[in-house]
PDB file of C-alpha atoms in Angstrom:
ATOM      1  CA  MET L 884      -5.166  -5.359   3.149  1.00 87.00           C
ATOM      2  CA  ARG L 885      -1.419  -5.412   3.635  1.00 88.00           C
ATOM      3  CA  SER L 886       0.634  -4.982   0.472  1.00 87.00           C
ATOM      4  CA  SER L 887       2.760  -8.005   1.441  1.00 88.00           C
ATOM      5  CA  GLU L 888      -0.388 -10.132   1.013  1.00 89.00           C
ATOM      6  CA  LEU L 889      -0.491  -9.213  -2.685  1.00 88.00           C
ATOM      7  CA  ALA L 890       2.869 -10.705  -3.668  1.00 84.00           C
ATOM      8  CA  LYS L 891       2.563 -13.814  -5.857  1.00 86.00           C
ATOM      9  CA  ARG L 892      -1.195 -13.377  -6.235  1.00 92.00           C
ATOM     10  CA  PRO L 893      -2.172 -14.729  -9.697  1.00 94.00           C
ATOM     11  CA  VAL L 894      -3.433 -12.462 -12.479  1.00 95.00           C
ATOM     12  CA  VAL L 895      -6.425 -14.139 -14.134  1.00 95.00           C
ATOM     13  CA  THR L 896      -8.507 -13.081 -17.141  1.00 95.00           C
ATOM     14  CA  LEU L 897     -12.311 -13.103 -17.064  1.00 94.00           C
ATOM     15  CA  ALA L 898     -12.075 -16.121 -19.383  1.00 94.00           C
ATOM     16  CA  GLY L 899     -10.186 -17.974 -16.629  1.00 93.00           C
ATOM     17  CA  ASP L 900      -6.667 -17.842 -18.106  1.00 93.00           C
ATOM     18  CA  ASP L 901      -3.864 -17.596 -15.543  1.00 93.00           C
ATOM     19  CA  ILE L 902      -1.505 -15.134 -17.292  1.00 93.00           C
ATOM     20  CA  ALA L 903       0.949 -13.862 -14.639  1.00 93.00           C
ATOM     21  CA  GLN L 904       1.500 -13.287 -10.943  1.00 93.00           C
ATOM     22  CA  LEU L 905       2.100 -10.069  -9.028  1.00 93.00           C
ATOM     23  CA  LYS L 906       5.698  -9.359  -8.121  1.00 90.00           C
ATOM     24  CA  ASP L 907       5.927  -5.797  -6.758  1.00 87.00           C
ATOM     25  CA  ILE L 908       3.577  -2.874  -6.197  1.00 86.00           C
ATOM     26  CA  VAL L 909       4.348   0.374  -8.029  1.00 85.00           C
ATOM     27  CA  TYR L 910       3.021   3.396  -6.156  1.00 81.00           C
ATOM     28  CA  ALA L 911       2.062   6.666  -7.834  1.00 77.00           C
ATOM     29  CA  ALA L 912       4.765   9.325  -7.596  1.00 69.00           C
ATOM     30  CA  ASP L 913       2.937  11.007  -4.692  1.00 65.00           C
ATOM     31  CA  GLY L 914       2.894   7.688  -2.778  1.00 65.00           C
ATOM     32  CA  GLY L 915      -0.819   7.947  -2.058  1.00 75.00           C
ATOM     33  CA  SER L 916      -2.152   5.302  -4.420  1.00 80.00           C
ATOM     34  CA  VAL L 917      -1.236   2.103  -6.235  1.00 86.00           C
ATOM     35  CA  HIS L 918      -0.293   2.840  -9.840  1.00 86.00           C
ATOM     36  CA  GLY L 919       0.243  -0.775 -10.905  1.00 89.00           C
ATOM     37  CA  PHE L 920       2.252  -3.956 -10.484  1.00 91.00           C
ATOM     38  CA  THR L 921       5.388  -5.552 -11.843  1.00 90.00           C
ATOM     39  CA  LEU L 922       4.834  -9.151 -12.841  1.00 93.00           C
ATOM     40  CA  ALA L 923       6.416 -12.575 -12.883  1.00 90.00           C
ATOM     41  CA  GLY L 924       5.493 -15.560 -14.969  1.00 87.00           C
ATOM     42  CA  ARG L 925       3.580 -18.468 -13.526  1.00 80.00           C
ATOM     43  CA  GLY L 926       5.366 -21.691 -12.681  1.00 73.00           C
ATOM     44  CA  LEU L 927       8.344 -22.918 -10.736  1.00 71.00           C
ATOM     45  CA  PHE L 928      11.070 -21.546 -13.022  1.00 74.00           C
ATOM     46  CA  ALA L 929       9.271 -18.469 -14.363  1.00 76.00           C
ATOM     47  CA  GLY L 930      11.111 -15.196 -13.928  1.00 83.00           C
ATOM     48  CA  PRO L 931      10.127 -11.532 -14.163  1.00 86.00           C
ATOM     49  CA  LEU L 932       8.026 -10.480 -17.143  1.00 88.00           C
ATOM     50  CA  SER L 933       8.832  -7.534 -19.407  1.00 88.00           C
ATOM     51  CA  THR L 934       5.251  -6.326 -19.000  1.00 92.00           C
ATOM     52  CA  VAL L 935       3.418  -4.646 -16.123  1.00 93.00           C
ATOM     53  CA  LEU L 936      -0.174  -4.342 -14.996  1.00 94.00           C
ATOM     54  CA  PRO L 937      -1.442  -0.758 -14.568  1.00 93.00           C
ATOM     55  CA  TRP L 938      -4.074  -0.333 -11.842  1.00 91.00           C
ATOM     56  CA  SER L 939      -6.433   1.140 -14.450  1.00 90.00           C
ATOM     57  CA  SER L 940      -6.547  -2.297 -16.134  1.00 93.00           C
ATOM     58  CA  VAL L 941      -7.520  -4.202 -12.971  1.00 93.00           C
ATOM     59  CA  THR L 942     -11.130  -5.367 -13.039  1.00 92.00           C
ATOM     60  CA  ALA L 943     -11.120  -6.698  -9.458  1.00 90.00           C
ATOM     61  CA  LEU L 944      -8.687  -7.351  -6.630  1.00 89.00           C
ATOM     62  CA  GLY L 945      -9.881 -10.352  -4.675  1.00 86.00           C
ATOM     63  CA  ASN L 946      -8.521 -12.391  -1.786  1.00 87.00           C
ATOM     64  CA  ASP L 947      -7.199 -15.057  -4.146  1.00 91.00           C
ATOM     65  CA  ALA L 948      -6.518 -13.363  -7.498  1.00 93.00           C
ATOM     66  CA  VAL L 949      -6.329 -10.159  -9.506  1.00 94.00           C
ATOM     67  CA  MET L 950      -8.875 -10.122 -12.340  1.00 94.00           C
ATOM     68  CA  VAL L 951      -8.334  -8.441 -15.726  1.00 95.00           C
ATOM     69  CA  ASP L 952     -10.479  -8.440 -18.874  1.00 95.00           C
ATOM     70  CA  ASP L 953      -7.878 -10.221 -21.022  1.00 95.00           C
ATOM     71  CA  ASP L 954      -4.141 -10.410 -21.665  1.00 92.00           C
ATOM     72  CA  THR L 955      -4.109  -6.961 -23.314  1.00 94.00           C
ATOM     73  CA  ALA L 956      -4.208  -5.570 -19.743  1.00 93.00           C
ATOM     74  CA  LEU L 957      -0.475  -6.327 -19.510  1.00 93.00           C
ATOM     75  CA  VAL L 958       1.527  -3.487 -21.070  1.00 92.00           C
ATOM     76  CA  ASP L 959       5.135  -2.388 -21.630  1.00 89.00           C
ATOM     77  CA  LYS L 960       7.127  -1.446 -18.493  1.00 86.00           C
ATOM     78  CA  SER L 961       7.590   2.126 -19.732  1.00 81.00           C
ATOM     79  CA  VAL L 962       3.934   2.834 -18.834  1.00 76.00           C
ATOM     80  CA  LEU L 963       4.786   2.672 -15.123  1.00 74.00           C
ATOM     81  CA  ALA L 964       8.409   3.874 -15.330  1.00 71.00           C
ATOM     82  CA  GLN L 965       7.619   7.468 -14.353  1.00 57.00           C
ATOM     83  CA  SER L 966       5.755   6.413 -11.192  1.00 52.00           C
ATOM     84  CA  ALA L 967       8.452   3.968 -10.185  1.00 52.00           C
ATOM     85  CA  ALA L 968      11.051   6.732 -10.416  1.00 53.00           C
ATOM     86  CA  GLY L 969       9.115   8.872  -7.941  1.00 49.00           C
ATOM     87  CA  SER L 970       9.423  12.619  -7.691  1.00 45.00           C
ATOM     88  CA  GLY L 971      11.172  15.193  -5.603  1.00 44.00           C
ATOM     89  CA  GLY L 972      13.927  12.795  -4.555  1.00 39.00           C
ATOM     90  CA  VAL L 973      11.596  10.637  -2.465  1.00 41.00           C
ATOM     91  CA  ARG L 974      12.598   7.022  -2.762  1.00 44.00           C
ATOM     92  CA  GLY L 975       9.916   4.604  -3.836  1.00 56.00           C
ATOM     93  CA  ASP L 976      10.351   1.993  -1.108  1.00 68.00           C
ATOM     94  CA  VAL L 977       9.035   3.095   2.280  1.00 79.00           C
ATOM     95  CA  LEU L 978       9.808  -0.192   4.045  1.00 81.00           C
ATOM     96  CA  GLY L 979      12.322   0.498   6.794  1.00 87.00           C
ATOM     97  CA  SER L 980      11.552   4.233   6.908  1.00 87.00           C
ATOM     98  CA  ARG L 981      11.016   5.853  10.295  1.00 91.00           C
ATOM     99  CA  VAL L 982       7.595   7.333  11.084  1.00 91.00           C
ATOM    100  CA  LEU L 983       7.899  10.651  12.919  1.00 92.00           C
ATOM    101  CA  THR L 984       5.203  12.928  14.277  1.00 91.00           C
ATOM    102  CA  ASP L 985       5.163  16.587  13.269  1.00 89.00           C
ATOM    103  CA  ALA L 986       6.448  17.211  16.813  1.00 91.00           C
ATOM    104  CA  GLY L 987       9.525  15.037  16.165  1.00 92.00           C
ATOM    105  CA  THR L 988       8.554  11.877  18.073  1.00 94.00           C
ATOM    106  CA  ASP L 989       9.814   8.625  16.524  1.00 95.00           C
ATOM    107  CA  LEU L 990       6.839   6.223  16.381  1.00 95.00           C
ATOM    108  CA  GLY L 991       8.606   3.277  14.772  1.00 94.00           C
ATOM    109  CA  LYS L 992       9.767   1.658  11.546  1.00 94.00           C
ATOM    110  CA  VAL L 993       7.553   0.798   8.534  1.00 92.00           C
ATOM    111  CA  VAL L 994       7.311  -2.978   7.963  1.00 93.00           C
ATOM    112  CA  ASP L 995       4.327  -3.060   5.568  1.00 92.00           C
ATOM    113  CA  VAL L 996       1.900  -0.820   3.677  1.00 89.00           C
ATOM    114  CA  VAL L 997      -1.880  -0.998   4.126  1.00 91.00           C
ATOM    115  CA  VAL L 998      -3.906  -0.429   0.949  1.00 88.00           C
ATOM    116  CA  GLU L 999      -7.646  -0.128   0.419  1.00 88.00           C
ATOM    117  CA  VAL L1000      -9.678  -0.494  -2.753  1.00 84.00           C
ATOM    118  CA  ARG L1001     -12.314   2.238  -2.842  1.00 73.00           C
ATOM    119  CA  GLY L1002     -15.432   2.246  -4.966  1.00 64.00           C
ATOM    120  CA  SER L1003     -15.802  -0.441  -7.595  1.00 60.00           C
ATOM    121  CA  SER L1004     -12.038  -0.973  -8.043  1.00 58.00           C
ATOM    122  CA  ASP L1005     -11.659   2.620  -9.287  1.00 71.00           C
ATOM    123  CA  GLN L1006      -8.785   3.394  -6.966  1.00 79.00           C
ATOM    124  CA  CYS L1007      -6.423   1.566  -4.656  1.00 85.00           C
ATOM    125  CA  ASP L1008      -5.142   3.949  -1.984  1.00 85.00           C
ATOM    126  CA  VAL L1009      -2.391   3.734   0.598  1.00 86.00           C
ATOM    127  CA  VAL L1010      -4.309   4.309   3.857  1.00 89.00           C
ATOM    128  CA  GLY L1011      -1.801   3.313   6.499  1.00 90.00           C
ATOM    129  CA  TYR L1012       1.427   1.638   7.469  1.00 91.00           C
ATOM    130  CA  GLU L1013       2.162  -1.316   9.656  1.00 94.00           C
ATOM    131  CA  ILE L1014       5.009  -0.222  11.898  1.00 95.00           C
ATOM    132  CA  GLU L1015       7.188  -1.873  14.473  1.00 95.00           C
ATOM    133  CA  SER L1016       6.404   0.486  17.314  1.00 94.00           C
ATOM    134  CA  SER L1017       8.982   2.501  19.228  1.00 95.00           C
ATOM    135  CA  PRO L1018       8.896   3.099  23.008  1.00 94.00           C
ATOM    136  CA  ALA L1019       6.838   6.261  22.273  1.00 93.00           C
ATOM    137  CA  LEU L1020       3.815   4.022  21.668  1.00 90.00           C
ATOM    138  CA  GLU L1021       2.240   1.435  23.920  1.00 82.00           C
ATOM    139  CA  ASN L1022       3.522  -2.093  23.324  1.00 80.00           C
ATOM    140  CA  ALA L1023       6.959  -1.016  22.083  1.00 86.00           C
ATOM    141  CA  GLY L1024       8.463  -3.455  19.619  1.00 88.00           C
ATOM    142  CA  GLN L1025       5.086  -4.843  18.533  1.00 93.00           C
ATOM    143  CA  LYS L1026       3.552  -4.322  15.115  1.00 95.00           C
ATOM    144  CA  VAL L1027       0.736  -1.781  14.997  1.00 94.00           C
ATOM    145  CA  LEU L1028      -1.267  -0.106  12.246  1.00 94.00           C
ATOM    146  CA  MET L1029      -0.847   3.646  11.769  1.00 92.00           C
ATOM    147  CA  PRO L1030      -3.512   5.489   9.731  1.00 92.00           C
ATOM    148  CA  LEU L1031      -2.340   8.100   7.263  1.00 86.00           C
ATOM    149  CA  PRO L1032      -3.836  11.478   6.454  1.00 82.00           C
ATOM    150  CA  ASP L1033      -5.036  12.140   2.887  1.00 71.00           C
ATOM    151  CA  THR L1034      -1.669  13.785   2.198  1.00 64.00           C
ATOM    152  CA  MET L1035       1.578  13.567   4.114  1.00 61.00           C
ATOM    153  CA  ALA L1036       5.186  14.662   4.007  1.00 57.00           C
ATOM    154  CA  ALA L1037       7.970  12.227   3.225  1.00 60.00           C
ATOM    155  CA  SER L1038      11.695  12.329   2.696  1.00 59.00           C
ATOM    156  CA  GLY L1039      14.005   9.553   1.595  1.00 61.00           C
ATOM    157  CA  GLU L1040      14.191   8.224   5.160  1.00 75.00           C
ATOM    158  CA  HIS L1041      11.235   9.591   7.168  1.00 82.00           C
ATOM    159  CA  LEU L1042       7.461   9.787   6.954  1.00 84.00           C
ATOM    160  CA  ILE L1043       5.840  12.637   8.872  1.00 86.00           C
ATOM    161  CA  VAL L1044       2.374  12.237  10.405  1.00 88.00           C
ATOM    162  CA  PRO L1045       0.386  14.546  12.709  1.00 90.00           C
ATOM    163  CA  ALA L1046       0.946  13.791  16.402  1.00 90.00           C
ATOM    164  CA  SER L1047      -2.783  13.101  16.727  1.00 91.00           C
ATOM    165  CA  ALA L1048      -2.329   9.958  14.578  1.00 91.00           C
ATOM    166  CA  THR L1049      -1.206   8.104  17.711  1.00 92.00           C
ATOM    167  CA  GLN L1050      -4.818   8.206  19.018  1.00 92.00           C
ATOM    168  CA  PHE L1051      -5.928   6.085  16.059  1.00 93.00           C
ATOM    169  CA  VAL L1052      -3.289   3.323  16.133  1.00 93.00           C
ATOM    170  CA  ARG L1053      -4.784  -0.185  15.939  1.00 93.00           C
ATOM    171  CA  HIS L1054      -3.354  -3.653  16.474  1.00 91.00           C
ATOM    172  CA  ASP L1055      -5.219  -5.430  13.659  1.00 89.00           C
ATOM    173  CA  LEU L1056      -7.233  -4.696  10.520  1.00 89.00           C
ATOM    174  CA  ALA L1057     -10.590  -5.134  12.300  1.00 88.00           C
ATOM    175  CA  GLY L1058     -11.895  -1.604  12.769  1.00 87.00           C
ATOM    176  CA  PHE L1059      -8.872  -0.028  11.068  1.00 91.00           C
ATOM    177  CA  GLY L1060     -11.051   1.415   8.281  1.00 89.00           C
ATOM    178  CA  ALA L1061     -13.142   3.265  10.860  1.00 92.00           C
ATOM    179  CA  ALA L1062      -9.956   4.535  12.560  1.00 92.00           C
ATOM    180  CA  ILE L1063      -8.736   5.926   9.225  1.00 91.00           C
ATOM    181  CA  ASP L1064     -12.052   7.690   8.608  1.00 90.00           C
ATOM    182  CA  ASP L1065     -12.146   9.091  12.171  1.00 92.00           C
ATOM    183  CA  PHE L1066      -8.536  10.284  11.916  1.00 92.00           C
ATOM    184  CA  ARG L1067      -9.112  12.041   8.605  1.00 89.00           C
ATOM    185  CA  ARG L1068     -12.363  13.592   9.858  1.00 91.00           C
ATOM    186  CA  GLN L1069     -10.536  14.892  12.940  1.00 91.00           C
ATOM    187  CA  LEU L1070      -7.824  16.427  10.701  1.00 88.00           C
ATOM    188  CA  ARG L1071     -10.495  18.213   8.651  1.00 87.00           C
ATOM    189  CA  GLY L1072     -11.919  19.656  11.877  1.00 85.00           C
ATOM    190  CA  GLY L1073     -14.995  17.407  11.961  1.00 66.00           C
ATOM    191  CA  ALA L1074     -16.449  15.771  15.005  1.00 54.00           C
TER     192      ALA L1074
END
């Protein structure tokens, strides 16, 4: 799912209490997984909350809501502060960054992040980016999905992917999971 689809999704306890809504995603310092969420209150005039929701407290991430056991899942902001700060000078927000191949070809600009929940909500990984494609790709100017390797290089302005990633670009989420798996298998030298 696209990370933009998560904004304003309600946080609901297993008892059915609507306790918050998602505001922003906080990625782990390495950028490869979701570490948690900043929150806003529910209602027309509700503002940001002073608590956050760590991914480890999420029971389920559904199409309509994020489920938690109870309101103790919401914790002080300092729990996620280290992840939000990032590491190695890499800025936390990748939106607007240029995607370059390891050969130096500009593939486009990041407009969204694609995340996938693996296992039984154990981990939520960043598996790709939605990019506005450059002339180096077919359909320049259109939005396409770019799979990511298990690890990748990033600076404050650029994300570097292997040139072979262009073979696995998709135009929608249907079949994108298989493209990610095929891309990563190819990088590991598999068939």
